[in-house]
Amino acid sequence: MELEEKAEEVLESLWIHHEDTGNNYLPIDEVEISYREGIEQLVKVSYVTLSEDIVQLTDKGRPFARNVVRRHRLAERLLADVMGTGDQLMHEKACKFEHLLDRGLDENICSLLGHPKVCPHGKPIPPGNCCQLQHHQGQRVVSPLSQLSPGQTGRVAYIYAPEVEQLQKLTAMGILPGAPITLAQNFPSYVFHIRETQFAVDEEIAQSIYVRLVNPENIGEAEAVERPRRNQTIGKLAQRLGLR
């Protein structure tokens, strides 16, 4: 059964509330009024229960709520890293985008972005099946530095650093979103250039630097064929979102 957008928004609210508080329920007055119509559909399919003005996520509903949040955060990542959408528009457009990502398309987007672990706001992106099979995926527009080939060039898309100290170290090196970056070698350490400065890091650090590839001469024949199709798909999505 296909869920209405309002029902999906309720599931998303419940998942985020659980992330923030550890509780899998919400008082109904904390659910946006415009979304409350979706509760009835969720009750019918047993994704939530409604008792004494409390909306509670069920075990049956958890994977669906997880998937809604995954699609929303992947949409934010795509909007930020590929389409260059500013923060003010990002949430609004991502809310529309998540409902356009049919099952399977979200995995294509995830693979395209290099299986990101967090959204632009630092919230975790629940992994999908594609993340377990990522070594078998095709070309990407965003990839960890550790998976680039020597000579590949791009710009830093974002940094995934769970530890504050690691993030501070990277930013002190000038590794900031938008900075041009080129990988020089990948063994025994990862040597790369940020503008005129050269750095060497271990694999763990290299895995935390996500790069948006912008070096057309380094793409293979398959990618040369696939890129126009991919850009066309992204362009159509952008038009539907009012970004172009």
PDB file of C-alpha atoms in Angstrom:
ATOM      1  CA  MET A   1       0.000   0.000   0.000  1.00  0.00           C
ATOM      2  CA  GLU A   2       1.412   3.362  -1.033  1.00  0.00           C
ATOM      3  CA  LEU A   3       1.480   5.866   1.791  1.00  0.00           C
ATOM      4  CA  GLU A   4       0.255   9.417   1.442  1.00  0.00           C
ATOM      5  CA  GLU A   5       2.848  12.145   1.862  1.00  0.00           C
ATOM      6  CA  LYS A   6       1.257  13.277   5.138  1.00  0.00           C
ATOM      7  CA  ALA A   7       1.545   9.740   6.518  1.00  0.00           C
ATOM      8  CA  GLU A   8       5.224   9.611   5.560  1.00  0.00           C
ATOM      9  CA  GLU A   9       5.816  12.946   7.299  1.00  0.00           C
ATOM     10  CA  VAL A  10       4.320  11.517  10.505  1.00  0.00           C
ATOM     11  CA  LEU A  11       6.650   8.499  10.281  1.00  0.00           C
ATOM     12  CA  GLU A  12       9.601  10.829   9.764  1.00  0.00           C
ATOM     13  CA  SER A  13       8.615  12.901  12.815  1.00  0.00           C
ATOM     14  CA  LEU A  14       8.400   9.757  14.954  1.00  0.00           C
ATOM     15  CA  TRP A  15      11.799   8.490  13.793  1.00  0.00           C
ATOM     16  CA  ILE A  16      13.514  11.823  14.455  1.00  0.00           C
ATOM     17  CA  HIS A  17      11.864  12.073  17.876  1.00  0.00           C
ATOM     18  CA  HIS A  18      13.210   8.605  18.687  1.00  0.00           C
ATOM     19  CA  GLU A  19      16.709   9.686  17.592  1.00  0.00           C
ATOM     20  CA  ASP A  20      16.530  12.766  19.822  1.00  0.00           C
ATOM     21  CA  THR A  21      14.870  11.292  22.916  1.00  0.00           C
ATOM     22  CA  GLY A  22      14.900   7.486  22.663  1.00  0.00           C
ATOM     23  CA  ASN A  23      11.082   7.452  22.753  1.00  0.00           C
ATOM     24  CA  ASN A  24       9.097   5.887  19.909  1.00  0.00           C
ATOM     25  CA  TYR A  25       5.948   7.901  20.584  1.00  0.00           C
ATOM     26  CA  LEU A  26       4.746  11.494  20.249  1.00  0.00           C
ATOM     27  CA  PRO A  27       1.862  13.422  21.829  1.00  0.00           C
ATOM     28  CA  ILE A  28      -0.505  14.160  18.972  1.00  0.00           C
ATOM     29  CA  ASP A  29      -0.281  17.897  19.674  1.00  0.00           C
ATOM     30  CA  GLU A  30       3.439  17.715  18.749  1.00  0.00           C
ATOM     31  CA  VAL A  31       2.578  16.415  15.285  1.00  0.00           C
ATOM     32  CA  GLU A  32       2.136  19.239  12.789  1.00  0.00           C
ATOM     33  CA  ILE A  33      -1.560  19.912  12.227  1.00  0.00           C
ATOM     34  CA  SER A  34      -1.174  19.593   8.443  1.00  0.00           C
ATOM     35  CA  TYR A  35       0.191  16.039   8.878  1.00  0.00           C
ATOM     36  CA  ARG A  36      -2.426  14.675  11.261  1.00  0.00           C
ATOM     37  CA  GLU A  37      -4.660  13.390   8.483  1.00  0.00           C
ATOM     38  CA  GLY A  38      -1.940  10.857   7.718  1.00  0.00           C
ATOM     39  CA  ILE A  39      -2.259   9.231  11.138  1.00  0.00           C
ATOM     40  CA  GLU A  40      -5.508   7.511  10.170  1.00  0.00           C
ATOM     41  CA  GLN A  41      -3.858   5.723   7.258  1.00  0.00           C
ATOM     42  CA  LEU A  42      -0.915   4.665   9.439  1.00  0.00           C
ATOM     43  CA  VAL A  43      -3.265   3.202  12.050  1.00  0.00           C
ATOM     44  CA  LYS A  44      -5.098   1.216   9.351  1.00  0.00           C
ATOM     45  CA  VAL A  45      -1.863  -0.452   8.193  1.00  0.00           C
ATOM     46  CA  SER A  46      -0.642  -0.913  11.791  1.00  0.00           C
ATOM     47  CA  TYR A  47       2.433   1.287  11.385  1.00  0.00           C
ATOM     48  CA  VAL A  48       1.379   3.353  14.417  1.00  0.00           C
ATOM     49  CA  THR A  49      -1.065   3.076  17.267  1.00  0.00           C
ATOM     50  CA  LEU A  50      -3.152   5.951  18.611  1.00  0.00           C
ATOM     51  CA  SER A  51      -4.158   5.897  22.264  1.00  0.00           C
ATOM     52  CA  GLU A  52      -5.073   8.759  24.574  1.00  0.00           C
ATOM     53  CA  ASP A  53      -3.686  11.319  22.126  1.00  0.00           C
ATOM     54  CA  ILE A  54      -0.348   9.480  21.905  1.00  0.00           C
ATOM     55  CA  VAL A  55       0.959   8.334  18.508  1.00  0.00           C
ATOM     56  CA  GLN A  56       3.330   5.388  18.862  1.00  0.00           C
ATOM     57  CA  LEU A  57       5.496   3.795  16.178  1.00  0.00           C
ATOM     58  CA  THR A  58       5.069   0.018  15.945  1.00  0.00           C
ATOM     59  CA  ASP A  59       7.683  -2.603  15.096  1.00  0.00           C
ATOM     60  CA  LYS A  60       5.919  -3.035  11.756  1.00  0.00           C
ATOM     61  CA  GLY A  61       6.184   0.675  11.040  1.00  0.00           C
ATOM     62  CA  ARG A  62       9.859   1.110  12.003  1.00  0.00           C
ATOM     63  CA  PRO A  63      11.420   0.007   8.685  1.00  0.00           C
ATOM     64  CA  PHE A  64       9.054   2.301   6.782  1.00  0.00           C
ATOM     65  CA  ALA A  65       9.889   5.258   9.032  1.00  0.00           C
ATOM     66  CA  ARG A  66      13.583   4.480   8.645  1.00  0.00           C
ATOM     67  CA  ASN A  67      13.238   4.459   4.861  1.00  0.00           C
ATOM     68  CA  VAL A  68      11.422   7.818   4.811  1.00  0.00           C
ATOM     69  CA  VAL A  69      14.220   9.404   6.844  1.00  0.00           C
ATOM     70  CA  ARG A  70      16.846   7.753   4.647  1.00  0.00           C
ATOM     71  CA  ARG A  71      15.255   9.189   1.506  1.00  0.00           C
ATOM     72  CA  HIS A  72      14.934  12.665   3.038  1.00  0.00           C
ATOM     73  CA  ARG A  73      18.562  12.815   4.130  1.00  0.00           C
ATOM     74  CA  LEU A  74      19.827  11.428   0.824  1.00  0.00           C
ATOM     75  CA  ALA A  75      17.761  14.117  -0.892  1.00  0.00           C
ATOM     76  CA  GLU A  76      19.424  16.767   1.262  1.00  0.00           C
ATOM     77  CA  ARG A  77      22.841  15.331   0.423  1.00  0.00           C
ATOM     78  CA  LEU A  78      22.063  15.389  -3.308  1.00  0.00           C
ATOM     79  CA  LEU A  79      20.685  18.915  -3.149  1.00  0.00           C
ATOM     80  CA  ALA A  80      23.745  20.173  -1.277  1.00  0.00           C
ATOM     81  CA  ASP A  81      26.524  18.267  -3.070  1.00  0.00           C
ATOM     82  CA  VAL A  82      25.277  18.053  -6.638  1.00  0.00           C
ATOM     83  CA  MET A  83      22.738  20.818  -7.096  1.00  0.00           C
ATOM     84  CA  GLY A  84      24.364  23.371  -4.792  1.00  0.00           C
ATOM     85  CA  THR A  85      21.129  24.227  -3.006  1.00  0.00           C
ATOM     86  CA  GLY A  86      21.464  26.650  -0.099  1.00  0.00           C
ATOM     87  CA  ASP A  87      20.488  25.690   3.432  1.00  0.00           C
ATOM     88  CA  GLN A  88      17.318  27.799   3.443  1.00  0.00           C
ATOM     89  CA  LEU A  89      15.771  25.881   0.542  1.00  0.00           C
ATOM     90  CA  MET A  90      17.297  22.512   1.337  1.00  0.00           C
ATOM     91  CA  HIS A  91      14.761  21.191   3.855  1.00  0.00           C
ATOM     92  CA  GLU A  92      11.770  22.396   1.861  1.00  0.00           C
ATOM     93  CA  LYS A  93      13.004  20.848  -1.377  1.00  0.00           C
ATOM     94  CA  ALA A  94      14.156  17.653   0.349  1.00  0.00           C
ATOM     95  CA  CYS A  95      10.644  17.175   1.731  1.00  0.00           C
ATOM     96  CA  LYS A  96       9.353  17.190  -1.849  1.00  0.00           C
ATOM     97  CA  PHE A  97      12.246  15.142  -3.178  1.00  0.00           C
ATOM     98  CA  GLU A  98      11.915  12.289  -0.674  1.00  0.00           C
ATOM     99  CA  HIS A  99       8.445  11.521  -2.040  1.00  0.00           C
ATOM    100  CA  LEU A 100       9.824  11.347  -5.595  1.00  0.00           C
ATOM    101  CA  LEU A 101      12.442   8.743  -4.726  1.00  0.00           C
ATOM    102  CA  ASP A 102      10.770   5.450  -5.523  1.00  0.00           C
ATOM    103  CA  ARG A 103      12.106   2.257  -4.056  1.00  0.00           C
ATOM    104  CA  GLY A 104      15.369   1.483  -5.834  1.00  0.00           C
ATOM    105  CA  LEU A 105      15.981   5.060  -6.977  1.00  0.00           C
ATOM    106  CA  ASP A 106      17.143   5.953  -3.482  1.00  0.00           C
ATOM    107  CA  GLU A 107      19.841   3.277  -3.819  1.00  0.00           C
ATOM    108  CA  ASN A 108      20.917   4.729  -7.162  1.00  0.00           C
ATOM    109  CA  ILE A 109      21.224   8.170  -5.564  1.00  0.00           C
ATOM    110  CA  CYS A 110      23.091   6.701  -2.588  1.00  0.00           C
ATOM    111  CA  SER A 111      25.577   4.975  -4.901  1.00  0.00           C
ATOM    112  CA  LEU A 112      25.933   8.148  -6.953  1.00  0.00           C
ATOM    113  CA  LEU A 113      26.884  10.073  -3.810  1.00  0.00           C
ATOM    114  CA  GLY A 114      29.386   7.493  -2.566  1.00  0.00           C
ATOM    115  CA  HIS A 115      27.148   6.055   0.189  1.00  0.00           C
ATOM    116  CA  PRO A 116      27.247   9.083   2.531  1.00  0.00           C
ATOM    117  CA  LYS A 117      26.940   8.397   6.248  1.00  0.00           C
ATOM    118  CA  VAL A 118      25.479  11.729   7.343  1.00  0.00           C
ATOM    119  CA  CYS A 119      23.228  14.443   5.914  1.00  0.00           C
ATOM    120  CA  PRO A 120      24.496  18.036   5.541  1.00  0.00           C
ATOM    121  CA  HIS A 121      23.311  18.717   9.106  1.00  0.00           C
ATOM    122  CA  GLY A 122      25.332  15.863  10.571  1.00  0.00           C
ATOM    123  CA  LYS A 123      22.397  13.501  11.138  1.00  0.00           C
ATOM    124  CA  PRO A 124      23.015   9.812  10.319  1.00  0.00           C
ATOM    125  CA  ILE A 125      21.695   8.440   7.035  1.00  0.00           C
ATOM    126  CA  PRO A 126      20.341   4.927   7.643  1.00  0.00           C
ATOM    127  CA  PRO A 127      22.293   2.589   5.341  1.00  0.00           C
ATOM    128  CA  GLY A 128      20.592   0.648   2.559  1.00  0.00           C
ATOM    129  CA  ASN A 129      21.325  -2.642   0.837  1.00  0.00           C
ATOM    130  CA  CYS A 130      23.485  -0.795  -1.679  1.00  0.00           C
ATOM    131  CA  CYS A 131      25.845   0.253   1.098  1.00  0.00           C
ATOM    132  CA  GLN A 132      26.676  -3.401   1.749  1.00  0.00           C
ATOM    133  CA  LEU A 133      27.425  -3.874  -1.962  1.00  0.00           C
ATOM    134  CA  GLN A 134      29.215  -0.585  -2.537  1.00  0.00           C
ATOM    135  CA  HIS A 135      32.377  -2.197  -3.897  1.00  0.00           C
ATOM    136  CA  HIS A 136      30.338  -3.478  -6.835  1.00  0.00           C
ATOM    137  CA  GLN A 137      28.818  -0.131  -7.748  1.00  0.00           C
ATOM    138  CA  GLY A 138      29.633   1.937 -10.815  1.00  0.00           C
ATOM    139  CA  GLN A 139      30.921   5.460 -11.190  1.00  0.00           C
ATOM    140  CA  ARG A 140      30.018   8.151  -8.676  1.00  0.00           C
ATOM    141  CA  VAL A 141      30.015  11.914  -8.577  1.00  0.00           C
ATOM    142  CA  VAL A 142      30.959  11.943  -4.888  1.00  0.00           C
ATOM    143  CA  SER A 143      33.461   9.479  -3.454  1.00  0.00           C
ATOM    144  CA  PRO A 144      35.724   9.088  -0.412  1.00  0.00           C
ATOM    145  CA  LEU A 145      39.279  10.241  -1.085  1.00  0.00           C
ATOM    146  CA  SER A 146      40.422   6.694  -0.258  1.00  0.00           C
ATOM    147  CA  GLN A 147      38.617   5.374  -3.360  1.00  0.00           C
ATOM    148  CA  LEU A 148      40.069   7.857  -5.843  1.00  0.00           C
ATOM    149  CA  SER A 149      42.865   6.969  -8.251  1.00  0.00           C
ATOM    150  CA  PRO A 150      46.096   8.964  -8.294  1.00  0.00           C
ATOM    151  CA  GLY A 151      45.665  12.003 -10.505  1.00  0.00           C
ATOM    152  CA  GLN A 152      41.927  12.362  -9.927  1.00  0.00           C
ATOM    153  CA  THR A 153      40.800  15.858  -9.078  1.00  0.00           C
ATOM    154  CA  GLY A 154      37.721  17.271  -7.433  1.00  0.00           C
ATOM    155  CA  ARG A 155      36.443  19.528  -4.728  1.00  0.00           C
ATOM    156  CA  VAL A 156      35.802  18.603  -1.116  1.00  0.00           C
ATOM    157  CA  ALA A 157      32.070  17.890  -0.835  1.00  0.00           C
ATOM    158  CA  TYR A 158      31.963  17.281   2.912  1.00  0.00           C
ATOM    159  CA  ILE A 159      33.831  15.703   5.797  1.00  0.00           C
ATOM    160  CA  TYR A 160      32.581  12.792   7.871  1.00  0.00           C
ATOM    161  CA  ALA A 161      34.467  12.971  11.171  1.00  0.00           C
ATOM    162  CA  PRO A 162      32.768  11.316  14.172  1.00  0.00           C
ATOM    163  CA  GLU A 163      35.381  12.732  16.549  1.00  0.00           C
ATOM    164  CA  VAL A 164      35.650  16.483  17.127  1.00  0.00           C
ATOM    165  CA  GLU A 165      39.442  16.272  17.283  1.00  0.00           C
ATOM    166  CA  GLN A 166      39.587  14.682  13.850  1.00  0.00           C
ATOM    167  CA  LEU A 167      37.320  17.359  12.386  1.00  0.00           C
ATOM    168  CA  GLN A 168      39.445  20.113  13.915  1.00  0.00           C
ATOM    169  CA  LYS A 169      42.597  18.530  12.486  1.00  0.00           C
ATOM    170  CA  LEU A 170      41.128  18.378   8.991  1.00  0.00           C
ATOM    171  CA  THR A 171      39.795  21.928   9.022  1.00  0.00           C
ATOM    172  CA  ALA A 172      43.156  23.187  10.321  1.00  0.00           C
ATOM    173  CA  MET A 173      44.730  21.576   7.243  1.00  0.00           C
ATOM    174  CA  GLY A 174      42.407  23.646   5.066  1.00  0.00           C
ATOM    175  CA  ILE A 175      40.217  20.675   4.115  1.00  0.00           C
ATOM    176  CA  LEU A 176      36.929  22.526   3.835  1.00  0.00           C
ATOM    177  CA  PRO A 177      33.872  22.040   1.593  1.00  0.00           C
ATOM    178  CA  GLY A 178      34.560  23.541  -1.818  1.00  0.00           C
ATOM    179  CA  ALA A 179      38.358  23.344  -1.572  1.00  0.00           C
ATOM    180  CA  PRO A 180      40.054  21.932  -4.722  1.00  0.00           C
ATOM    181  CA  ILE A 181      41.769  18.628  -4.028  1.00  0.00           C
ATOM    182  CA  THR A 182      43.953  16.262  -6.082  1.00  0.00           C
ATOM    183  CA  LEU A 183      45.109  12.790  -5.054  1.00  0.00           C
ATOM    184  CA  ALA A 184      48.797  12.278  -5.858  1.00  0.00           C
ATOM    185  CA  GLN A 185      49.347   8.744  -4.489  1.00  0.00           C
ATOM    186  CA  ASN A 186      47.440   6.121  -2.504  1.00  0.00           C
ATOM    187  CA  PHE A 187      50.232   3.911  -1.166  1.00  0.00           C
ATOM    188  CA  PRO A 188      51.752   3.572   1.394  1.00  0.00           C
ATOM    189  CA  SER A 189      49.863   6.670   2.524  1.00  0.00           C
ATOM    190  CA  TYR A 190      47.384   8.953   0.800  1.00  0.00           C
ATOM    191  CA  VAL A 191      49.167  12.013  -0.510  1.00  0.00           C
ATOM    192  CA  PHE A 192      47.035  14.849  -1.860  1.00  0.00           C
ATOM    193  CA  HIS A 193      47.174  18.524  -2.667  1.00  0.00           C
ATOM    194  CA  ILE A 194      44.851  21.230  -1.388  1.00  0.00           C
ATOM    195  CA  ARG A 195      45.663  24.219  -3.580  1.00  0.00           C
ATOM    196  CA  GLU A 196      49.457  24.583  -3.267  1.00  0.00           C
ATOM    197  CA  THR A 197      49.895  22.529  -0.092  1.00  0.00           C
ATOM    198  CA  GLN A 198      50.658  18.800   0.050  1.00  0.00           C
ATOM    199  CA  PHE A 199      49.436  16.485   2.809  1.00  0.00           C
ATOM    200  CA  ALA A 200      49.859  12.808   3.649  1.00  0.00           C
ATOM    201  CA  VAL A 201      47.240  10.943   5.701  1.00  0.00           C
ATOM    202  CA  ASP A 202      46.375   7.370   6.606  1.00  0.00           C
ATOM    203  CA  GLU A 203      43.433   5.417   5.197  1.00  0.00           C
ATOM    204  CA  GLU A 204      41.085   6.268   8.078  1.00  0.00           C
ATOM    205  CA  ILE A 205      41.476   9.997   7.430  1.00  0.00           C
ATOM    206  CA  ALA A 206      41.211   9.496   3.660  1.00  0.00           C
ATOM    207  CA  GLN A 207      37.922   7.647   4.137  1.00  0.00           C
ATOM    208  CA  SER A 208      36.459  10.636   5.960  1.00  0.00           C
ATOM    209  CA  ILE A 209      37.064  13.147   3.135  1.00  0.00           C
ATOM    210  CA  TYR A 210      34.309  13.027   0.502  1.00  0.00           C
ATOM    211  CA  VAL A 211      35.200  14.493  -2.874  1.00  0.00           C
ATOM    212  CA  ARG A 212      32.962  15.675  -5.677  1.00  0.00           C
ATOM    213  CA  LEU A 213      34.765  14.564  -8.825  1.00  0.00           C
ATOM    214  CA  VAL A 214      35.258  17.244 -11.446  1.00  0.00           C
ATOM    215  CA  ASN A 215      38.055  15.820 -13.596  1.00  0.00           C
ATOM    216  CA  PRO A 216      36.513  14.815 -16.949  1.00  0.00           C
ATOM    217  CA  GLU A 217      39.715  13.490 -18.490  1.00  0.00           C
ATOM    218  CA  ASN A 218      39.925  10.763 -15.849  1.00  0.00           C
ATOM    219  CA  ILE A 219      36.576   9.157 -16.597  1.00  0.00           C
ATOM    220  CA  GLY A 220      36.319   5.919 -18.531  1.00  0.00           C
ATOM    221  CA  GLU A 221      34.263   5.176 -21.624  1.00  0.00           C
ATOM    222  CA  ALA A 222      31.387   3.735 -19.603  1.00  0.00           C
ATOM    223  CA  GLU A 223      31.238   6.824 -17.446  1.00  0.00           C
ATOM    224  CA  ALA A 224      31.421   9.084 -20.491  1.00  0.00           C
ATOM    225  CA  VAL A 225      28.248   7.406 -21.753  1.00  0.00           C
ATOM    226  CA  GLU A 226      26.532   7.262 -18.365  1.00  0.00           C
ATOM    227  CA  ARG A 227      27.230  10.833 -17.241  1.00  0.00           C
ATOM    228  CA  PRO A 228      24.871  12.568 -19.753  1.00  0.00           C
ATOM    229  CA  ARG A 229      22.064  10.182 -18.778  1.00  0.00           C
ATOM    230  CA  ARG A 230      22.702  10.795 -15.103  1.00  0.00           C
ATOM    231  CA  ASN A 231      22.800  14.551 -15.581  1.00  0.00           C
ATOM    232  CA  GLN A 232      19.544  14.371 -17.529  1.00  0.00           C
ATOM    233  CA  THR A 233      17.869  12.437 -14.701  1.00  0.00           C
ATOM    234  CA  ILE A 234      19.117  14.895 -12.096  1.00  0.00           C
ATOM    235  CA  GLY A 235      18.017  17.770 -14.317  1.00  0.00           C
ATOM    236  CA  LYS A 236      14.476  16.397 -14.556  1.00  0.00           C
ATOM    237  CA  LEU A 237      14.308  15.978 -10.793  1.00  0.00           C
ATOM    238  CA  ALA A 238      15.587  19.517 -10.349  1.00  0.00           C
ATOM    239  CA  GLN A 239      12.869  20.853 -12.643  1.00  0.00           C
ATOM    240  CA  ARG A 240      10.183  19.037 -10.661  1.00  0.00           C
ATOM    241  CA  LEU A 241      11.582  20.590  -7.497  1.00  0.00           C
ATOM    242  CA  GLY A 242      11.642  24.073  -9.004  1.00  0.00           C
ATOM    243  CA  LEU A 243      15.440  24.319  -8.822  1.00  0.00           C
ATOM    244  CA  ARG A 244      15.877  24.955 -12.557  1.00  0.00           C
TER     245      ARG A 244
END
